[in-house]
Backbone as a ProteinNet text record, in pm:
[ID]
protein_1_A
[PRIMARY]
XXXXXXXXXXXXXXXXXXXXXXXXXXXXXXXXXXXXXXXXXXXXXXXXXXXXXXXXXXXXXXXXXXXXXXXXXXXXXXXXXXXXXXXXXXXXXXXXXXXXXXXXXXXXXXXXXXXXXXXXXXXXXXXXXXXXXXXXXXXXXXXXXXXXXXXXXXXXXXXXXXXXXXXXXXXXXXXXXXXXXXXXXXXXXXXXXXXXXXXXXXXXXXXXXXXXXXXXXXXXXXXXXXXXXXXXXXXXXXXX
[TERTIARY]
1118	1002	1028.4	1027.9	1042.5	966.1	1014.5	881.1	884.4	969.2	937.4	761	669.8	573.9	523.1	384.6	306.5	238.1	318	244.1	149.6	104	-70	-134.8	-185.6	-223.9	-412.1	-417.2	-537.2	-583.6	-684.9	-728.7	-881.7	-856	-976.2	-1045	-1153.3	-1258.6	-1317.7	-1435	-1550.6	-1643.6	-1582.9	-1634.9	-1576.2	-1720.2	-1672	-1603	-1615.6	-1542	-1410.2	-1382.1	-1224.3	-1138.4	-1247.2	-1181.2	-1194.7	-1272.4	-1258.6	-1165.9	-1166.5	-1026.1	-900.8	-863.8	-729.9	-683.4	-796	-811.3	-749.2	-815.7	-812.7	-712.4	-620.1	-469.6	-384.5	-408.8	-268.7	-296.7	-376.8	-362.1	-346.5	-324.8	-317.5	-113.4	-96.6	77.3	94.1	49.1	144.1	107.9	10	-30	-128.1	-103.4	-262.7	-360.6	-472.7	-543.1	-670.4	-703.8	-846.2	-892.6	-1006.5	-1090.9	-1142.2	-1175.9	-1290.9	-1375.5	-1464.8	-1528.3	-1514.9	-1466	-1487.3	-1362.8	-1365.8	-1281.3	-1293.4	-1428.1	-1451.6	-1430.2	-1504.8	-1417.5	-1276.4	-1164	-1047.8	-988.2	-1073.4	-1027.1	-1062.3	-1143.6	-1204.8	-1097.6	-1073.2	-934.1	-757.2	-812.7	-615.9	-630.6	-730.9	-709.5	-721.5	-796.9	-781.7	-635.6	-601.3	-488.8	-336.8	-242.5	-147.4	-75.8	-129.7	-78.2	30.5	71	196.6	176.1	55.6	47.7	-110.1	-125.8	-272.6	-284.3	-382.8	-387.5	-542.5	-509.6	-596.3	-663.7	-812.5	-878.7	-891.3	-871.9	-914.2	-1028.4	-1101.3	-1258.3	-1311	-1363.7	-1458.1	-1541.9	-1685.4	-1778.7	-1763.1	-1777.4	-1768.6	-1605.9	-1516.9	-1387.9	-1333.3	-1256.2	-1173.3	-1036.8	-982.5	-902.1	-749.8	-762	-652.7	-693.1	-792.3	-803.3	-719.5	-769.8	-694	-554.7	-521.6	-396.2	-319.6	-421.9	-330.5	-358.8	-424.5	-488.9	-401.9	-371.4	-302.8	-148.8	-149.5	56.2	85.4	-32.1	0.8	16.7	19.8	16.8	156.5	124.6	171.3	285.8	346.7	434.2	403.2	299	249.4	227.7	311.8	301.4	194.2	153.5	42.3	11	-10.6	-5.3	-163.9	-194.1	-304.5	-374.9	-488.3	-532.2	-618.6	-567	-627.2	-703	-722.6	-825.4	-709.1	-705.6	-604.2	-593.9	-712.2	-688.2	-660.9	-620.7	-609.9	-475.1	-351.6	-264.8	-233.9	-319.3	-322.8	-295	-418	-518	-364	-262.6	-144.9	-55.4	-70	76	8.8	-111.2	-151.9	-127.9	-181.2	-168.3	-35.7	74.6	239.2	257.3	175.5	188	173	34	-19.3	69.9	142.8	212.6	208.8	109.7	140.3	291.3	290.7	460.4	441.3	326	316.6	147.3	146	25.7	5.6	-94.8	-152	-297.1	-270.8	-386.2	-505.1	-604.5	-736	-741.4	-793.1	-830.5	-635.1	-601.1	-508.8	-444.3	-371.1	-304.2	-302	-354.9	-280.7	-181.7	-91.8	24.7	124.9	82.5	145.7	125.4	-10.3	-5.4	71.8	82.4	115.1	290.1	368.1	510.9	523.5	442.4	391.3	424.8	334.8	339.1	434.3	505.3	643.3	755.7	735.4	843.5	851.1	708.1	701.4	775.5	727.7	716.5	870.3	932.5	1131.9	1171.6	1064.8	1152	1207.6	1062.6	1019.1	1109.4	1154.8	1250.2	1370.5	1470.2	1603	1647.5	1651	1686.8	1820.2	1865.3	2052.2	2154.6	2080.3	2193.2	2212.5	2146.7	2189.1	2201.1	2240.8	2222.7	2355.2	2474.3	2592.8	2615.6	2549	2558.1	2508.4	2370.2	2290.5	2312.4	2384.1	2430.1	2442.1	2502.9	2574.8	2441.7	2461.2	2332.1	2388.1	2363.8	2378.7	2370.9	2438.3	2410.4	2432.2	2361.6	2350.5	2313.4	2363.6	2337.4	2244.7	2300.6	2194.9	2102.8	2076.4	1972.7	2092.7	1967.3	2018.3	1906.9	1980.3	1902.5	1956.5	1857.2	1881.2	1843.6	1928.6	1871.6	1797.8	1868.7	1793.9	1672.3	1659.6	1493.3	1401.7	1475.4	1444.9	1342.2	1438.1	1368.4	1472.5	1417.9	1452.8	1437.7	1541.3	1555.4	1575.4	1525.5	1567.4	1663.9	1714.9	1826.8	1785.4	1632.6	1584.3	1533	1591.5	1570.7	1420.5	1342.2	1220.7	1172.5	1131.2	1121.4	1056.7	1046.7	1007.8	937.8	794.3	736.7	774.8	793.1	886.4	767.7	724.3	696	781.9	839.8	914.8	957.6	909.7	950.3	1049.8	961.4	1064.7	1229.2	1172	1295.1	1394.4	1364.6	1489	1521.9	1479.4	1517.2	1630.8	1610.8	1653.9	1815.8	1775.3	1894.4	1987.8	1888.5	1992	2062.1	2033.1	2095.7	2213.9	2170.8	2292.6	2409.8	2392.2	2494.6	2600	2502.5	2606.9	2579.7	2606.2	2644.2	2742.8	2712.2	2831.1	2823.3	2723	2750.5	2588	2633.6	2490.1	2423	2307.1	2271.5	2134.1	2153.2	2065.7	1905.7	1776.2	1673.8	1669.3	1739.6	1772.6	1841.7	1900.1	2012.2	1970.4	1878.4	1833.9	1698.3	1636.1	1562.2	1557.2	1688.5	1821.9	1814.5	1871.8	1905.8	1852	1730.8	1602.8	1530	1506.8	1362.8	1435.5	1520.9	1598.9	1530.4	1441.6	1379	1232.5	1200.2	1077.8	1007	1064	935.6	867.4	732.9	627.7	679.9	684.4	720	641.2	652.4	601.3	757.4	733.2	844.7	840	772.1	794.4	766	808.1	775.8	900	1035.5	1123.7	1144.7	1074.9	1069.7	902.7	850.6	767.2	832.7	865.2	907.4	1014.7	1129.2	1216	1137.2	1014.9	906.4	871.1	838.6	796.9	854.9	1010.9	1093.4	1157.1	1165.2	1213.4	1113.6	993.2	918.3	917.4	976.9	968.4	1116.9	1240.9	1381.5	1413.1	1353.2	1427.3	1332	1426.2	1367.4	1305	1328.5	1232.8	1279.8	1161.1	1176.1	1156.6	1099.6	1104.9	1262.8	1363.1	1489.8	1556.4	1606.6	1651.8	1795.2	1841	1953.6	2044.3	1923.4	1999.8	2003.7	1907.6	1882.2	1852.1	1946.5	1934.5	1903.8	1862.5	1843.7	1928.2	1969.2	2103.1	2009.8	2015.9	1934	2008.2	1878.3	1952.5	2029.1	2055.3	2107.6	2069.3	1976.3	1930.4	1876.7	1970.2	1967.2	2128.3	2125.3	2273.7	2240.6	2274.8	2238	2384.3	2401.1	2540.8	2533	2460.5	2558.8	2642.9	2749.2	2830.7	2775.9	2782	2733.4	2845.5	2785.2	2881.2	2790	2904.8	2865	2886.8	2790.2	2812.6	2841.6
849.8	929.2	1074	1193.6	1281.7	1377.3	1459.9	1499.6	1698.5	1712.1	1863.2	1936.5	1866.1	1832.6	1834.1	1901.2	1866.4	1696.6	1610.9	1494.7	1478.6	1401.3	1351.1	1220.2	1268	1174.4	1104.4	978.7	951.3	874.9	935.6	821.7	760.3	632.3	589.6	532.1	599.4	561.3	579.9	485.8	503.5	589	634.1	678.3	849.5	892.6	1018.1	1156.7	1125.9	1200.3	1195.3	1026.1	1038.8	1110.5	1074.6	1062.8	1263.1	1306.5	1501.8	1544.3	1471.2	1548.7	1511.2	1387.3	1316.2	1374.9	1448	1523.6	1685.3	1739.8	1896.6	1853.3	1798.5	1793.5	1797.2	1700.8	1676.6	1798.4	1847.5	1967	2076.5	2091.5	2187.8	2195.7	2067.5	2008	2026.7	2064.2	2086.9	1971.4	1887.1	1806.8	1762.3	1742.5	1729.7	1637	1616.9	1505.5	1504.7	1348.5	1298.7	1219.8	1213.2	1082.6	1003.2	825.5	777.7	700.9	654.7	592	431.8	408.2	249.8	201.1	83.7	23.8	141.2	117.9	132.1	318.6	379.2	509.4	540.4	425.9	487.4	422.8	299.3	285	375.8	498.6	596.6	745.5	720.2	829.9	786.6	684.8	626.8	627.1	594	588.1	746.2	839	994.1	1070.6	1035.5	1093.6	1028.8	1115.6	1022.8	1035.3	895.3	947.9	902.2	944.7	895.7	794	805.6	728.5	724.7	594.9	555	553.9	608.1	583.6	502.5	353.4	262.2	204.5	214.2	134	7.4	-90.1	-206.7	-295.9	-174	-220	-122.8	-218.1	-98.2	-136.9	-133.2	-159.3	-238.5	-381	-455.9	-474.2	-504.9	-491.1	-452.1	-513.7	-505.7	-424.4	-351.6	-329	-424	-539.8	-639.1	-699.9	-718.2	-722.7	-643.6	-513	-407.5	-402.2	-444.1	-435.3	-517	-670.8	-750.2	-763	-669	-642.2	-532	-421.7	-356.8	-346.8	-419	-534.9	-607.2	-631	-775.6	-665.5	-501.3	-464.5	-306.8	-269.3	-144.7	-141.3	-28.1	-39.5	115.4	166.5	282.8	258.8	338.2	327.5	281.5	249.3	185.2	225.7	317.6	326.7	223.6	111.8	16.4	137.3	155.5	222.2	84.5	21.3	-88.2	-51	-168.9	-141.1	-174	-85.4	-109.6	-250.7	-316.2	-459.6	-594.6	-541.5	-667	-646.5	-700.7	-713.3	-857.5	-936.1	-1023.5	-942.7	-883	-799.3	-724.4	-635.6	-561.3	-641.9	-803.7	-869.9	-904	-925.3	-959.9	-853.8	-753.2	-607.3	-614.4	-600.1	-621.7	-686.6	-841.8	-928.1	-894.7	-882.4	-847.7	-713.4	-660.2	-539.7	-438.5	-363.6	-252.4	-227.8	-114.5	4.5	16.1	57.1	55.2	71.8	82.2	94	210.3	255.9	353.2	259.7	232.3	147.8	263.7	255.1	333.7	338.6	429.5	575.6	601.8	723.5	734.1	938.6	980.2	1117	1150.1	1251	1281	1331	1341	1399.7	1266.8	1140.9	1013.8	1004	979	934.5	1081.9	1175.9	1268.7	1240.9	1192.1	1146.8	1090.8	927.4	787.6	854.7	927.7	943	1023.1	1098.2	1172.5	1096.7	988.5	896.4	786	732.7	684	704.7	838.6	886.2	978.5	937.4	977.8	852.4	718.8	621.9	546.9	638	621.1	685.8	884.3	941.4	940.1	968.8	981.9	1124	1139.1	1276.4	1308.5	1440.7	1491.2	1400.3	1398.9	1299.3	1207.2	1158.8	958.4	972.1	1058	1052.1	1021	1072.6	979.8	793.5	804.6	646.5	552	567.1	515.9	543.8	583	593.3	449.7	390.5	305.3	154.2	86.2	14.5	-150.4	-225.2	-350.8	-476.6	-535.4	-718.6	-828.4	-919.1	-1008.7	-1157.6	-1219.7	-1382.2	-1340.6	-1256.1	-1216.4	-1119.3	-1085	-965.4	-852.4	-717.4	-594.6	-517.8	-415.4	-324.3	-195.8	-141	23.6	149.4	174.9	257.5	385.6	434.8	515.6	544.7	435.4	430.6	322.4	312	205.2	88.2	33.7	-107.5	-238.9	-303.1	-463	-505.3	-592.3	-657.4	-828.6	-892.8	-1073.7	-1092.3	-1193.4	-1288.7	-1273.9	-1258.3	-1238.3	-1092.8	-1013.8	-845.7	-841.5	-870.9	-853.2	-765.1	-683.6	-611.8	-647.4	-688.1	-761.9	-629.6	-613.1	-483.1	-575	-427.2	-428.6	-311	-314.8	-249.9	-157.8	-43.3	102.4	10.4	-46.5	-80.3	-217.2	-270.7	-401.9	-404.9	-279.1	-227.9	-188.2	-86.8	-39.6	-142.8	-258.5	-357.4	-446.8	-458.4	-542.1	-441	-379.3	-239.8	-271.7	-255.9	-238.8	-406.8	-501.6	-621.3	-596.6	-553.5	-578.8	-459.4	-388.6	-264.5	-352.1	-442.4	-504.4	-632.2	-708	-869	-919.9	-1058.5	-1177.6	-1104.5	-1051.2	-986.1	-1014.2	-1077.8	-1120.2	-980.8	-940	-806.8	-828.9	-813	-796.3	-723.1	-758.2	-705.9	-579.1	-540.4	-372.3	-314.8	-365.3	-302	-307.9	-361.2	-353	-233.9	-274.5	-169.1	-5.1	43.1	124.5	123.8	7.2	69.3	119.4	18.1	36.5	132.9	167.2	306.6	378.8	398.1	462.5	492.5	386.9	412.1	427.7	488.7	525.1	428.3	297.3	146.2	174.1	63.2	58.1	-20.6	-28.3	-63.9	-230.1	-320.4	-404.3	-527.8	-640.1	-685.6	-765.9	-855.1	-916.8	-825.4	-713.7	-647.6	-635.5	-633.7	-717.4	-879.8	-944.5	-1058.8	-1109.7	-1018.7	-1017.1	-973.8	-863.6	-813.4	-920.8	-966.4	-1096.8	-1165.7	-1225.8	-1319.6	-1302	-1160	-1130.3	-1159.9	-1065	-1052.8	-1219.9	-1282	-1411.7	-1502.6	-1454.1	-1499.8	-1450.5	-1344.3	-1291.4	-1293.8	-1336.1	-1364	-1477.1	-1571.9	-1739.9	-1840.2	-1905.4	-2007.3	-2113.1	-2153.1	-2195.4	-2125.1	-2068.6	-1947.3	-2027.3	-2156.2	-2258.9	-2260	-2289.2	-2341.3	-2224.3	-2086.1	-1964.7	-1955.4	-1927.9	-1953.5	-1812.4	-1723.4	-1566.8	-1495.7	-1516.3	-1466	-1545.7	-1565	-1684.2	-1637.9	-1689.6	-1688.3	-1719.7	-1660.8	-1653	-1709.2	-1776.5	-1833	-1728.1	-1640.2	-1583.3	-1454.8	-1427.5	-1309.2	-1218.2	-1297.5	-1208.5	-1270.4	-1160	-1222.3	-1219.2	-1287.9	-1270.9	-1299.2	-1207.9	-1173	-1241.6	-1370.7	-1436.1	-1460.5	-1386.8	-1372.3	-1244.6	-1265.7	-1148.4	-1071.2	-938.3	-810.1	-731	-698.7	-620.8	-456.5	-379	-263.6	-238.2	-153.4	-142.7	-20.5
-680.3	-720.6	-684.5	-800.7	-741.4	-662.5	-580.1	-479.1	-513.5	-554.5	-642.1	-662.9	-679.7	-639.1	-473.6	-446.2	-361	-365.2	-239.4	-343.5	-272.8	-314	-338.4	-265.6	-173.4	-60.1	-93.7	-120.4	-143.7	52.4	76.1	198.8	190.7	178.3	184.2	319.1	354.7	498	461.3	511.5	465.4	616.1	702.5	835.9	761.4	764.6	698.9	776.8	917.3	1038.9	1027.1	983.2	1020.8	882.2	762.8	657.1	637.7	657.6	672	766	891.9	956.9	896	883.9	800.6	693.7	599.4	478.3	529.1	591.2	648.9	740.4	796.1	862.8	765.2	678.4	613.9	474.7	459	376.7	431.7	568.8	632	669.6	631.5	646.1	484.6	401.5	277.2	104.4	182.8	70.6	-0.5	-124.9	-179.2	-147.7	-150.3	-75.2	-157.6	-159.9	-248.9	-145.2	-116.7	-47.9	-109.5	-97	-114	27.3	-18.3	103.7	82.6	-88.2	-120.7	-162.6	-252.8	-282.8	-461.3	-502.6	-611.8	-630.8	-554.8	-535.6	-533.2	-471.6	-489.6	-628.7	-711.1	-837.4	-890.2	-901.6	-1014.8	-928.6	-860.9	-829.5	-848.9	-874.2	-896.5	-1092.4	-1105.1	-1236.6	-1284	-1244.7	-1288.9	-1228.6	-1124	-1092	-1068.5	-1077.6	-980.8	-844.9	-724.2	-634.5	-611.3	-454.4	-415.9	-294.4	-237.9	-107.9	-70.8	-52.5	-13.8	177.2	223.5	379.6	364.2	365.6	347.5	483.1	530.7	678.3	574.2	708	677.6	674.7	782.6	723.5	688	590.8	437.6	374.2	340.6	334.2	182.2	156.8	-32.6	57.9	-91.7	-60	58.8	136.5	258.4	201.8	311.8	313.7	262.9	322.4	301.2	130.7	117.6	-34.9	-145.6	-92.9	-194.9	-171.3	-48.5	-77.3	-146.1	-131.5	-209.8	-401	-389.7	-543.5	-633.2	-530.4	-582.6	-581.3	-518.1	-510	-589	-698.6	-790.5	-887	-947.8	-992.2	-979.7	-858.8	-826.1	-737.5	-701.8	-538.9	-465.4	-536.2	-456.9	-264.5	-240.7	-80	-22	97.3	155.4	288.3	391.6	560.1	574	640	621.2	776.5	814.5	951.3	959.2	1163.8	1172.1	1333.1	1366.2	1504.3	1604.5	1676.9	1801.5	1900.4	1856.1	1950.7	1876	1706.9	1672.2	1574.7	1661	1584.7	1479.9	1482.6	1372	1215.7	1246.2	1119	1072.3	1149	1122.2	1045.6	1122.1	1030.6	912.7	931.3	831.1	701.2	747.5	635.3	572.1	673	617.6	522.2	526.8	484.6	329.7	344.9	207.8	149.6	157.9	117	188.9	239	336.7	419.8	351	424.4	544.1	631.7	736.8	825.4	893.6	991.7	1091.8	1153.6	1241.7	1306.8	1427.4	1481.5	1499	1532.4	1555.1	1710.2	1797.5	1769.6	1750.9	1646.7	1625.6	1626.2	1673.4	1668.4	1569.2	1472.1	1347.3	1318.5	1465.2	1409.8	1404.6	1471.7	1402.3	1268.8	1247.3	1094.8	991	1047.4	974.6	964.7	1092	1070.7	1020.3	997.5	914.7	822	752.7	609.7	545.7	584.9	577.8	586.7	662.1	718.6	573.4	521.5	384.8	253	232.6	136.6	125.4	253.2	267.6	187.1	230	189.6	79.5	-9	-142.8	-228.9	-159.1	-245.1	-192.1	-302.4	-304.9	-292.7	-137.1	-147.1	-100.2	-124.5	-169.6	-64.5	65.9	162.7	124.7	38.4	18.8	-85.9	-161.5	-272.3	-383.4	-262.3	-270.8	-305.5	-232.3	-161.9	-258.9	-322.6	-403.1	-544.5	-572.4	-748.7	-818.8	-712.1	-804.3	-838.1	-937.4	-923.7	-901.4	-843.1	-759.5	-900.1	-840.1	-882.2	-762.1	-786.2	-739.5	-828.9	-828.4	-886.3	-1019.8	-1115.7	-1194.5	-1188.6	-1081.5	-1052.9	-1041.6	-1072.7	-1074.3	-1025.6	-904.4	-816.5	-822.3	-868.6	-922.4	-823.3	-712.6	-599.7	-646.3	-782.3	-814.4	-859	-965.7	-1049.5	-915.4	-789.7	-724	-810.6	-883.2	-999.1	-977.6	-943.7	-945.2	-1064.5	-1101.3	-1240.8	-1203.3	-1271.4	-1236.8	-1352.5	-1359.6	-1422.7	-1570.9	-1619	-1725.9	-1797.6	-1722.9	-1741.9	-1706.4	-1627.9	-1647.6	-1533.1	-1471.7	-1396.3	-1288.1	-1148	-1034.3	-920.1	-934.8	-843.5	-662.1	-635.7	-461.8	-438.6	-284.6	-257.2	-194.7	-149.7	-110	32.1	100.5	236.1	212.3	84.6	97.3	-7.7	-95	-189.8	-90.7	26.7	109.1	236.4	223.1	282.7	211.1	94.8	-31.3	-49.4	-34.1	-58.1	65.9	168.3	290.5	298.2	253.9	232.8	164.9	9.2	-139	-33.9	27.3	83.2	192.2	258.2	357.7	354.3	211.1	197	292.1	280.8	361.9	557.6	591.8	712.1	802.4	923.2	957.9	1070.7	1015.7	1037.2	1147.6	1247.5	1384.9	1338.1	1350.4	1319.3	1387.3	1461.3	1466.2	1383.7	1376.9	1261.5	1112.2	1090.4	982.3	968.5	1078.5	1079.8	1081.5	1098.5	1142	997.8	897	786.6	684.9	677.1	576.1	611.9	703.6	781.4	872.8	889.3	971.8	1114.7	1172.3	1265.8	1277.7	1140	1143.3	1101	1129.3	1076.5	1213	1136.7	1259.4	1370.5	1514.6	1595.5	1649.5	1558.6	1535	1515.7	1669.3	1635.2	1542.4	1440.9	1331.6	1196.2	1217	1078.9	972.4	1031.5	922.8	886.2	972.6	978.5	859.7	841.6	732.7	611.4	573.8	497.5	428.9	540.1	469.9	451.2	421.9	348.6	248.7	215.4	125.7	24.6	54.4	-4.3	-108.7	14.6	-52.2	-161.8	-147.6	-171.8	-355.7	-341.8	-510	-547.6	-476.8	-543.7	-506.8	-473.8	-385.5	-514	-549.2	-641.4	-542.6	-373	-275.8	-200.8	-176.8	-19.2	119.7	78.3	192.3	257.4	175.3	177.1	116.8	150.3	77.6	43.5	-30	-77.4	-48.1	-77.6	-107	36.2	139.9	233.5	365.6	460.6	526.6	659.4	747.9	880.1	973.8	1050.4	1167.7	1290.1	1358.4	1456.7	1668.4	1641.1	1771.6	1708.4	1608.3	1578	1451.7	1327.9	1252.7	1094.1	1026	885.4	831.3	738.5	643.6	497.4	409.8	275.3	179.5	131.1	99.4	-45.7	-167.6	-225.5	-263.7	-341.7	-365.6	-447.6	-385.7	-503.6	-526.9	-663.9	-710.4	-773.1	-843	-873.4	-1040.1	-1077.8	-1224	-1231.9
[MASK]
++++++++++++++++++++++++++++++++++++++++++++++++++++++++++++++++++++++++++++++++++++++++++++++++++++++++++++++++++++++++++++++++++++++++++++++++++++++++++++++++++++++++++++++++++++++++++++++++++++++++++++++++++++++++++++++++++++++++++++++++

C-alpha cells in the first residue's frame, strides 16, 4: 500500500475523551484522522473514505468490538490495533484471533499506540530497504505470494484475504522453508520486534493462518509444529 500519502487513521470509541485526545495526538504526528463512536458510524466512514488503519475499543455500545472485527475480515485486510481493558487478556487473544494486527490495553500512553500504529502500517508498506528482498513473488504447492501487491493466490487463482500481520508471517515462512524457526525468530522476522508482546500471538496467527491454506488445519501439512522449538514451513518454494 502506498504511503506517499498522509494516511488515514479511523478510531472508533465511543468514550468521547479518549476518542478527542487519540484524534488531536495522532494529527498532531502527521496523520489524517476520522472518528466514530459506533459500529454503524465507522460503516458510513469506511464506505465515504479510504483508510489505512482502524484503532478499534472492544467495548462499544450495539456491535462489539470483536464482532467487527470478525465482520470486517470476512471481507477486508485493512489493519486493525483492537484497544482492550488491561485486566483481561482473554478478550486480547481473543481479538488476534478474530483478525486484529495488534492491541494497546487501557489506560494506555499515546505515544505507544502512536509506535503501534507506525509499527502497523511499516508492516503493511513496502518500503526502499526491503524492497530488494521482496521482488520476487513465491510458490508453494500451487499457491502464489506476491510480496509486492502483498496478495495470496490458491491453487485455483482465486485470491485468499490475509490480514498485514498474518501476510508477513506467511512471507517470513515462504523466505525460510524446510527450516524450523523459534517463535522469536519469527517474530524478529515478520514485525521486526514491534509485535505485541503477547506470548501466544504467533502461535495465533499460525491458526489463523492454517486455517485459510491447510486442507485440515487439525492435521497441517504445510506448516507444522516443532515440539519445544517452534514452527517449520515444509513445502518447497520457489521463485517466479
Amino acid at each position: 500500500m502506498p504511503m506517499s500519502r498522509s494516511p488515514h487513521i479511523l478510531i472508533v470509541e465511543d468514550d468521547r475523551e479518549i476518542r478527542t485526545m487519540v484524534s488531536r495526538f495522532l494529527q498532531k504526528n502527521g496523520f489524517r484522522v476520522s472518528v466514530a463512536e459506533d459500529a454503524r458510524a465507522m460503516d458510513r466512514v469506511l464506505e465515504a473514505a479510504a483508510i489505512d488503519l482502524l484503532v478499534l475499543d472492544l467495548m462499544l455500545p450495539g456491535e462489539d468490538g470483536l464482532s467487527i472485527c470478525r465482520r470486517l475480515r470476512a471481507s477486508s485486510s485493512i489493519p486493525v490495533i483492537m484497544l482492550t481493558a488491561s485486566g483481561d487478556p482473554v478478550a486480547r487473544v481473543v481479538g488476534l484471533e478474530m483478525g486484529a494486527d495488534d492491541y494497546v490495553p487501557k489506560p494506555f500512553d499515546p505515544h505507544e499506540l502512536l509506535a503501534r500504529v507506525k509499527a502497523v502500517l511499516r508492516r503493511v508498506s513496502a518500503f526502499p530497504a526491503a524492497k530488494e528482498e521482496v521482488r520476487d513473488r513465491l510458490q508453494f504447492a500451487g499457491w502464489r505470494l506476491d510480496p509486492v501487491a502483498r496478495e495470496l493466490k490458491n491453487p485455483e487463482d482465486v485470491r485468499v484475504t490475509l490480514t498485514s500481520a498474518e501476510f508477513d508471517l506467511l512471507l517470513a515462512f515462504c523466505r525460510h522453508p524446510r527450516r524450523t524457526l523459534t517463535r522469536d525468530q519469527l517474530l524478529d522476522l515478520s514485525q521486526g520486534r514491534a509485535g505485541a508482546p503477547l506470548d501466544r500471538s504467533i502461535d495465533i496467527l499460525v491458526s489463523r493462518i492454517r486455517r485459510k491454506i491447510e486442507s485440515n488445519p487439525r492435521d497441517p501439512a504445510f506448516i507444522k509444529t516443532v515440539r519445544s522449538g517452534g514452527y517449520i514451513f515444509t513445502p518447497e518454494v520457489t521463485t517466479e
